[in-house]
mmCIF file with all atom_site columns, C-alpha atoms in Angstrom:
data_model
loop_
_atom_site.group_PDB
_atom_site.id
_atom_site.type_symbol
_atom_site.label_atom_id
_atom_site.label_alt_id
_atom_site.label_comp_id
_atom_site.label_asym_id
_atom_site.label_entity_id
_atom_site.label_seq_id
_atom_site.pdbx_PDB_ins_code
_atom_site.Cartn_x
_atom_site.Cartn_y
_atom_site.Cartn_z
_atom_site.occupancy
_atom_site.B_iso_or_equiv
_atom_site.pdbx_formal_charge
_atom_site.auth_seq_id
_atom_site.auth_comp_id
_atom_site.auth_asym_id
_atom_site.auth_atom_id
_atom_site.pdbx_PDB_model_num
ATOM 1   C CA . MET A 1 1   ? -32.147 49.358 -80.397 1.00 0.00 ? 196 MET A CA 1
ATOM 2   C CA . GLU A 1 2   ? -33.950 50.575 -77.267 1.00 0.00 ? 197 GLU A CA 1
ATOM 3   C CA . ALA A 1 3   ? -35.934 48.626 -74.646 1.00 0.00 ? 198 ALA A CA 1
ATOM 4   C CA . VAL A 1 4   ? -39.088 50.257 -73.356 1.00 0.00 ? 199 VAL A CA 1
ATOM 5   C CA . TYR A 1 5   ? -40.215 49.012 -69.911 1.00 0.00 ? 200 TYR A CA 1
ATOM 6   C CA . ILE A 1 6   ? -43.713 48.814 -68.759 1.00 0.00 ? 201 ILE A CA 1
ATOM 7   C CA . ARG A 1 7   ? -45.768 47.352 -65.838 1.00 0.00 ? 202 ARG A CA 1
ATOM 8   C CA . THR A 1 8   ? -49.114 45.693 -66.687 1.00 0.00 ? 203 THR A CA 1
ATOM 9   C CA . ASP A 1 9   ? -51.843 45.629 -64.179 1.00 0.00 ? 204 ASP A CA 1
ATOM 10  C CA . ASP A 1 10  ? -54.265 42.891 -65.154 1.00 0.00 ? 205 ASP A CA 1
ATOM 11  C CA . ARG A 1 11  ? -54.143 39.220 -66.312 1.00 0.00 ? 206 ARG A CA 1
ATOM 12  C CA . THR A 1 12  ? -55.121 40.263 -69.747 1.00 0.00 ? 207 THR A CA 1
ATOM 13  C CA . GLN A 1 13  ? -54.711 43.895 -70.881 1.00 0.00 ? 208 GLN A CA 1
ATOM 14  C CA . MET A 1 14  ? -54.079 45.917 -73.963 1.00 0.00 ? 209 MET A CA 1
ATOM 15  C CA . LEU A 1 15  ? -51.866 48.690 -72.993 1.00 0.00 ? 210 LEU A CA 1
ATOM 16  C CA . PRO A 1 16  ? -51.529 51.710 -75.234 1.00 0.00 ? 211 PRO A CA 1
ATOM 17  C CA . VAL A 1 17  ? -47.827 52.315 -76.052 1.00 0.00 ? 212 VAL A CA 1
ATOM 18  C CA . THR A 1 18  ? -48.054 54.634 -78.987 1.00 0.00 ? 213 THR A CA 1
ATOM 19  C CA . ASP A 1 19  ? -46.713 57.692 -77.121 1.00 0.00 ? 214 ASP A CA 1
ATOM 20  C CA . LEU A 1 20  ? -43.856 55.657 -75.726 1.00 0.00 ? 215 LEU A CA 1
ATOM 21  C CA . VAL A 1 21  ? -42.839 54.506 -79.191 1.00 0.00 ? 216 VAL A CA 1
ATOM 22  C CA . GLN A 1 22  ? -43.202 58.015 -80.618 1.00 0.00 ? 217 GLN A CA 1
ATOM 23  C CA . GLN A 1 23  ? -40.939 59.256 -77.891 1.00 0.00 ? 218 GLN A CA 1
ATOM 24  C CA . GLU A 1 24  ? -38.302 56.733 -79.138 1.00 0.00 ? 219 GLU A CA 1
ATOM 25  C CA . VAL A 1 25  ? -38.739 58.056 -82.701 1.00 0.00 ? 220 VAL A CA 1
ATOM 26  C CA . ASN A 1 26  ? -38.200 61.591 -81.433 1.00 0.00 ? 221 ASN A CA 1
ATOM 27  C CA . SER A 1 27  ? -35.056 60.592 -79.523 1.00 0.00 ? 222 SER A CA 1
ATOM 28  C CA . SER A 1 28  ? -33.642 58.874 -82.525 1.00 0.00 ? 223 SER A CA 1
ATOM 29  C CA . GLY A 1 29  ? -33.726 61.938 -84.790 1.00 0.00 ? 224 GLY A CA 1
ATOM 30  C CA . VAL A 1 30  ? -34.906 59.779 -87.627 1.00 0.00 ? 225 VAL A CA 1
ATOM 31  C CA . THR A 1 31  ? -37.391 61.722 -89.903 1.00 0.00 ? 226 THR A CA 1
ATOM 32  C CA . ALA A 1 32  ? -38.071 58.886 -92.364 1.00 0.00 ? 227 ALA A CA 1
ATOM 33  C CA . GLY A 1 33  ? -37.729 55.276 -92.051 1.00 0.00 ? 228 GLY A CA 1
ATOM 34  C CA . VAL A 1 34  ? -39.344 52.323 -90.260 1.00 0.00 ? 229 VAL A CA 1
ATOM 35  C CA . CYS A 1 35  ? -39.812 51.475 -86.500 1.00 0.00 ? 230 CYS A CA 1
ATOM 36  C CA . HIS A 1 36  ? -39.718 47.818 -85.745 1.00 0.00 ? 231 HIS A CA 1
ATOM 37  C CA . LEU A 1 37  ? -41.305 46.754 -82.403 1.00 0.00 ? 232 LEU A CA 1
ATOM 38  C CA . TYR A 1 38  ? -40.645 43.246 -80.922 1.00 0.00 ? 233 TYR A CA 1
ATOM 39  C CA . VAL A 1 39  ? -41.849 41.563 -77.734 1.00 0.00 ? 234 VAL A CA 1
ATOM 40  C CA . PRO A 1 40  ? -39.398 38.899 -76.181 1.00 0.00 ? 235 PRO A CA 1
ATOM 41  C CA . HIS A 1 41  ? -41.968 37.252 -74.114 1.00 0.00 ? 236 HIS A CA 1
ATOM 42  C CA . THR A 1 42  ? -43.939 34.192 -74.949 1.00 0.00 ? 237 THR A CA 1
ATOM 43  C CA . THR A 1 43  ? -47.145 35.210 -73.136 1.00 0.00 ? 238 THR A CA 1
ATOM 44  C CA . ALA A 1 44  ? -47.448 38.745 -74.562 1.00 0.00 ? 239 ALA A CA 1
ATOM 45  C CA . GLY A 1 45  ? -47.716 40.365 -77.925 1.00 0.00 ? 240 GLY A CA 1
ATOM 46  C CA . LEU A 1 46  ? -48.318 43.598 -79.964 1.00 0.00 ? 241 LEU A CA 1
ATOM 47  C CA . CYS A 1 47  ? -51.102 44.868 -82.115 1.00 0.00 ? 242 CYS A CA 1
ATOM 48  C CA . ILE A 1 48  ? -52.302 47.930 -83.910 1.00 0.00 ? 243 ILE A CA 1
ATOM 49  C CA . ASN A 1 49  ? -55.966 48.830 -83.463 1.00 0.00 ? 244 ASN A CA 1
ATOM 50  C CA . GLU A 1 50  ? -58.368 51.612 -82.617 1.00 0.00 ? 245 GLU A CA 1
ATOM 51  C CA . ASN A 1 51  ? -57.168 53.865 -79.972 1.00 0.00 ? 246 ASN A CA 1
ATOM 52  C CA . ALA A 1 52  ? -59.984 56.298 -79.768 1.00 0.00 ? 247 ALA A CA 1
ATOM 53  C CA . ASP A 1 53  ? -62.478 54.305 -77.819 1.00 0.00 ? 248 ASP A CA 1
ATOM 54  C CA . PRO A 1 54  ? -61.275 52.292 -74.963 1.00 0.00 ? 249 PRO A CA 1
ATOM 55  C CA . MET A 1 55  ? -64.314 50.028 -75.160 1.00 0.00 ? 250 MET A CA 1
ATOM 56  C CA . VAL A 1 56  ? -62.708 48.339 -78.293 1.00 0.00 ? 251 VAL A CA 1
ATOM 57  C CA . THR A 1 57  ? -59.839 46.869 -76.320 1.00 0.00 ? 252 THR A CA 1
ATOM 58  C CA . HIS A 1 58  ? -62.355 45.771 -73.723 1.00 0.00 ? 253 HIS A CA 1
ATOM 59  C CA . ASP A 1 59  ? -64.431 43.955 -76.473 1.00 0.00 ? 254 ASP A CA 1
ATOM 60  C CA . VAL A 1 60  ? -61.357 42.493 -78.054 1.00 0.00 ? 255 VAL A CA 1
ATOM 61  C CA . LEU A 1 61  ? -60.334 41.031 -74.803 1.00 0.00 ? 256 LEU A CA 1
ATOM 62  C CA . HIS A 1 62  ? -63.727 39.875 -73.990 1.00 0.00 ? 257 HIS A CA 1
ATOM 63  C CA . VAL A 1 63  ? -63.919 37.895 -77.187 1.00 0.00 ? 258 VAL A CA 1
ATOM 64  C CA . VAL A 1 64  ? -60.405 36.495 -76.964 1.00 0.00 ? 259 VAL A CA 1
ATOM 65  C CA . ASP A 1 65  ? -60.892 35.404 -73.335 1.00 0.00 ? 260 ASP A CA 1
ATOM 66  C CA . ARG A 1 66  ? -64.084 33.617 -74.346 1.00 0.00 ? 261 ARG A CA 1
ATOM 67  C CA . MET A 1 67  ? -62.454 31.898 -77.398 1.00 0.00 ? 262 MET A CA 1
ATOM 68  C CA . ILE A 1 68  ? -59.451 30.848 -75.362 1.00 0.00 ? 263 ILE A CA 1
ATOM 69  C CA . PRO A 1 69  ? -60.390 30.295 -71.772 1.00 0.00 ? 264 PRO A CA 1
ATOM 70  C CA . PHE A 1 70  ? -57.819 30.424 -68.959 1.00 0.00 ? 265 PHE A CA 1
ATOM 71  C CA . THR A 1 71  ? -58.577 26.909 -67.843 1.00 0.00 ? 266 THR A CA 1
ATOM 72  C CA . ASP A 1 72  ? -59.276 23.837 -69.842 1.00 0.00 ? 267 ASP A CA 1
ATOM 73  C CA . PRO A 1 73  ? -58.844 20.203 -68.607 1.00 0.00 ? 268 PRO A CA 1
ATOM 74  C CA . ALA A 1 74  ? -57.181 19.478 -72.030 1.00 0.00 ? 269 ALA A CA 1
ATOM 75  C CA . TYR A 1 75  ? -54.256 21.939 -71.375 1.00 0.00 ? 270 TYR A CA 1
ATOM 76  C CA . ARG A 1 76  ? -51.058 20.159 -70.740 1.00 0.00 ? 271 ARG A CA 1
ATOM 77  C CA . HIS A 1 77  ? -48.533 22.957 -70.114 1.00 0.00 ? 272 HIS A CA 1
ATOM 78  C CA . MET A 1 78  ? -47.097 22.614 -66.476 1.00 0.00 ? 273 MET A CA 1
ATOM 79  C CA . GLU A 1 79  ? -47.108 26.379 -65.706 1.00 0.00 ? 274 GLU A CA 1
ATOM 80  C CA . ASP A 1 80  ? -50.899 26.613 -65.896 1.00 0.00 ? 275 ASP A CA 1
ATOM 81  C CA . ASN A 1 81  ? -50.820 29.453 -68.430 1.00 0.00 ? 276 ASN A CA 1
ATOM 82  C CA . SER A 1 82  ? -51.467 27.674 -71.798 1.00 0.00 ? 277 SER A CA 1
ATOM 83  C CA . ALA A 1 83  ? -54.134 30.202 -72.730 1.00 0.00 ? 278 ALA A CA 1
ATOM 84  C CA . ALA A 1 84  ? -51.608 33.046 -72.424 1.00 0.00 ? 279 ALA A CA 1
ATOM 85  C CA . HIS A 1 85  ? -49.250 31.247 -74.849 1.00 0.00 ? 280 HIS A CA 1
ATOM 86  C CA . VAL A 1 86  ? -52.038 30.633 -77.433 1.00 0.00 ? 281 VAL A CA 1
ATOM 87  C CA . LYS A 1 87  ? -53.299 34.185 -77.192 1.00 0.00 ? 282 LYS A CA 1
ATOM 88  C CA . ALA A 1 88  ? -49.737 35.558 -77.816 1.00 0.00 ? 283 ALA A CA 1
ATOM 89  C CA . ILE A 1 89  ? -49.324 33.360 -80.778 1.00 0.00 ? 284 ILE A CA 1
ATOM 90  C CA . PHE A 1 90  ? -52.553 34.710 -82.323 1.00 0.00 ? 285 PHE A CA 1
ATOM 91  C CA . PHE A 1 91  ? -51.611 38.434 -81.637 1.00 0.00 ? 286 PHE A CA 1
ATOM 92  C CA . GLY A 1 92  ? -47.894 38.023 -82.768 1.00 0.00 ? 287 GLY A CA 1
ATOM 93  C CA . SER A 1 93  ? -44.829 39.404 -81.314 1.00 0.00 ? 288 SER A CA 1
ATOM 94  C CA . SER A 1 94  ? -43.924 42.141 -83.709 1.00 0.00 ? 289 SER A CA 1
ATOM 95  C CA . GLU A 1 95  ? -45.121 45.092 -85.509 1.00 0.00 ? 290 GLU A CA 1
ATOM 96  C CA . THR A 1 96  ? -43.514 47.499 -88.055 1.00 0.00 ? 291 THR A CA 1
ATOM 97  C CA . VAL A 1 97  ? -44.763 51.091 -88.479 1.00 0.00 ? 292 VAL A CA 1
ATOM 98  C CA . LEU A 1 98  ? -43.508 53.678 -91.024 1.00 0.00 ? 293 LEU A CA 1
ATOM 99  C CA . ILE A 1 99  ? -41.960 56.911 -90.064 1.00 0.00 ? 294 ILE A CA 1
ATOM 100 C CA . ASP A 1 100 ? -42.476 60.073 -92.070 1.00 0.00 ? 295 ASP A CA 1
ATOM 101 C CA . GLN A 1 101 ? -41.518 63.727 -91.078 1.00 0.00 ? 296 GLN A CA 1
ATOM 102 C CA . GLY A 1 102 ? -40.587 62.358 -87.638 1.00 0.00 ? 297 GLY A CA 1
ATOM 103 C CA . ARG A 1 103 ? -43.915 60.872 -86.963 1.00 0.00 ? 298 ARG A CA 1
ATOM 104 C CA . LEU A 1 104 ? -45.250 57.299 -86.818 1.00 0.00 ? 299 LEU A CA 1
ATOM 105 C CA . ILE A 1 105 ? -47.644 56.731 -89.747 1.00 0.00 ? 300 ILE A CA 1
ATOM 106 C CA . LEU A 1 106 ? -50.913 55.403 -88.214 1.00 0.00 ? 301 LEU A CA 1
ATOM 107 C CA . GLY A 1 107 ? -54.439 55.737 -89.370 1.00 0.00 ? 302 GLY A CA 1
ATOM 108 C CA . THR A 1 108 ? -56.572 58.345 -87.659 1.00 0.00 ? 303 THR A CA 1
ATOM 109 C CA . TRP A 1 109 ? -57.956 56.125 -85.095 1.00 0.00 ? 304 TRP A CA 1
ATOM 110 C CA . GLN A 1 110 ? -55.047 53.512 -84.792 1.00 0.00 ? 305 GLN A CA 1
ATOM 111 C CA . GLY A 1 111 ? -52.731 53.139 -81.866 1.00 0.00 ? 306 GLY A CA 1
ATOM 112 C CA . ILE A 1 112 ? -50.091 50.558 -80.895 1.00 0.00 ? 307 ILE A CA 1
ATOM 113 C CA . PHE A 1 113 ? -50.810 48.295 -77.983 1.00 0.00 ? 308 PHE A CA 1
ATOM 114 C CA . PHE A 1 114 ? -48.831 45.957 -75.705 1.00 0.00 ? 309 PHE A CA 1
ATOM 115 C CA . CYS A 1 115 ? -50.994 42.873 -75.221 1.00 0.00 ? 310 CYS A CA 1
ATOM 116 C CA . GLU A 1 116 ? -50.640 41.262 -71.783 1.00 0.00 ? 311 GLU A CA 1
ATOM 117 C CA . PHE A 1 117 ? -52.003 37.631 -71.488 1.00 0.00 ? 312 PHE A CA 1
ATOM 118 C CA . ASP A 1 118 ? -50.217 36.438 -68.259 1.00 0.00 ? 313 ASP A CA 1
ATOM 119 C CA . GLY A 1 119 ? -50.112 39.505 -65.968 1.00 0.00 ? 314 GLY A CA 1
ATOM 120 C CA . PRO A 1 120 ? -49.657 41.441 -63.919 1.00 0.00 ? 315 PRO A CA 1
ATOM 121 C CA . ARG A 1 121 ? -45.974 41.706 -64.725 1.00 0.00 ? 316 ARG A CA 1
ATOM 122 C CA . ASP A 1 122 ? -43.048 43.907 -65.457 1.00 0.00 ? 317 ASP A CA 1
ATOM 123 C CA . ARG A 1 123 ? -42.399 43.605 -69.150 1.00 0.00 ? 318 ARG A CA 1
ATOM 124 C CA . HIS A 1 124 ? -40.522 45.227 -71.996 1.00 0.00 ? 319 HIS A CA 1
ATOM 125 C CA . PHE A 1 125 ? -40.565 45.552 -75.738 1.00 0.00 ? 320 PHE A CA 1
ATOM 126 C CA . LEU A 1 126 ? -37.763 46.377 -78.078 1.00 0.00 ? 321 LEU A CA 1
ATOM 127 C CA . VAL A 1 127 ? -37.774 49.330 -80.538 1.00 0.00 ? 322 VAL A CA 1
ATOM 128 C CA . LYS A 1 128 ? -35.465 49.323 -83.510 1.00 0.00 ? 323 LYS A CA 1
ATOM 129 C CA . ILE A 1 129 ? -35.544 52.443 -85.660 1.00 0.00 ? 324 ILE A CA 1
ATOM 130 C CA . VAL A 1 130 ? -34.059 52.298 -89.147 1.00 0.00 ? 325 VAL A CA 1
ATOM 131 C CA . ALA A 1 131 ? -33.596 55.424 -91.326 1.00 0.00 ? 326 ALA A CA 1
ATOM 132 C CA . ASP A 1 132 ? -34.378 55.499 -95.028 1.00 0.00 ? 327 ASP A CA 1
#
């Protein structure tokens, strides 16, 4: 298992990490298997979505921020980041991607994103590659 360290720049951000994950696959030497990704943070997540048009991530964050506002008088969490926790639950903390011929198997337009909801911060996610 390897840790991949990143720095997020905004309060909410979808940071493309496909190339970082592919580097881990390359380093592993595994040509067929699965790549498990896990975020050990309660205010961040992972997702797979379109990676060709950066406006898609903009639109996703726009909708998520409107659905789950940063402030709400009903929030009770003491650290004032309740929205970040809720967003992380919706996105989830893990993804699994198949590996074939040493490459991540993603759709033509798909990419892997680290989803920040309480940034900017220094973060990391874990990569576990298992050979067939």
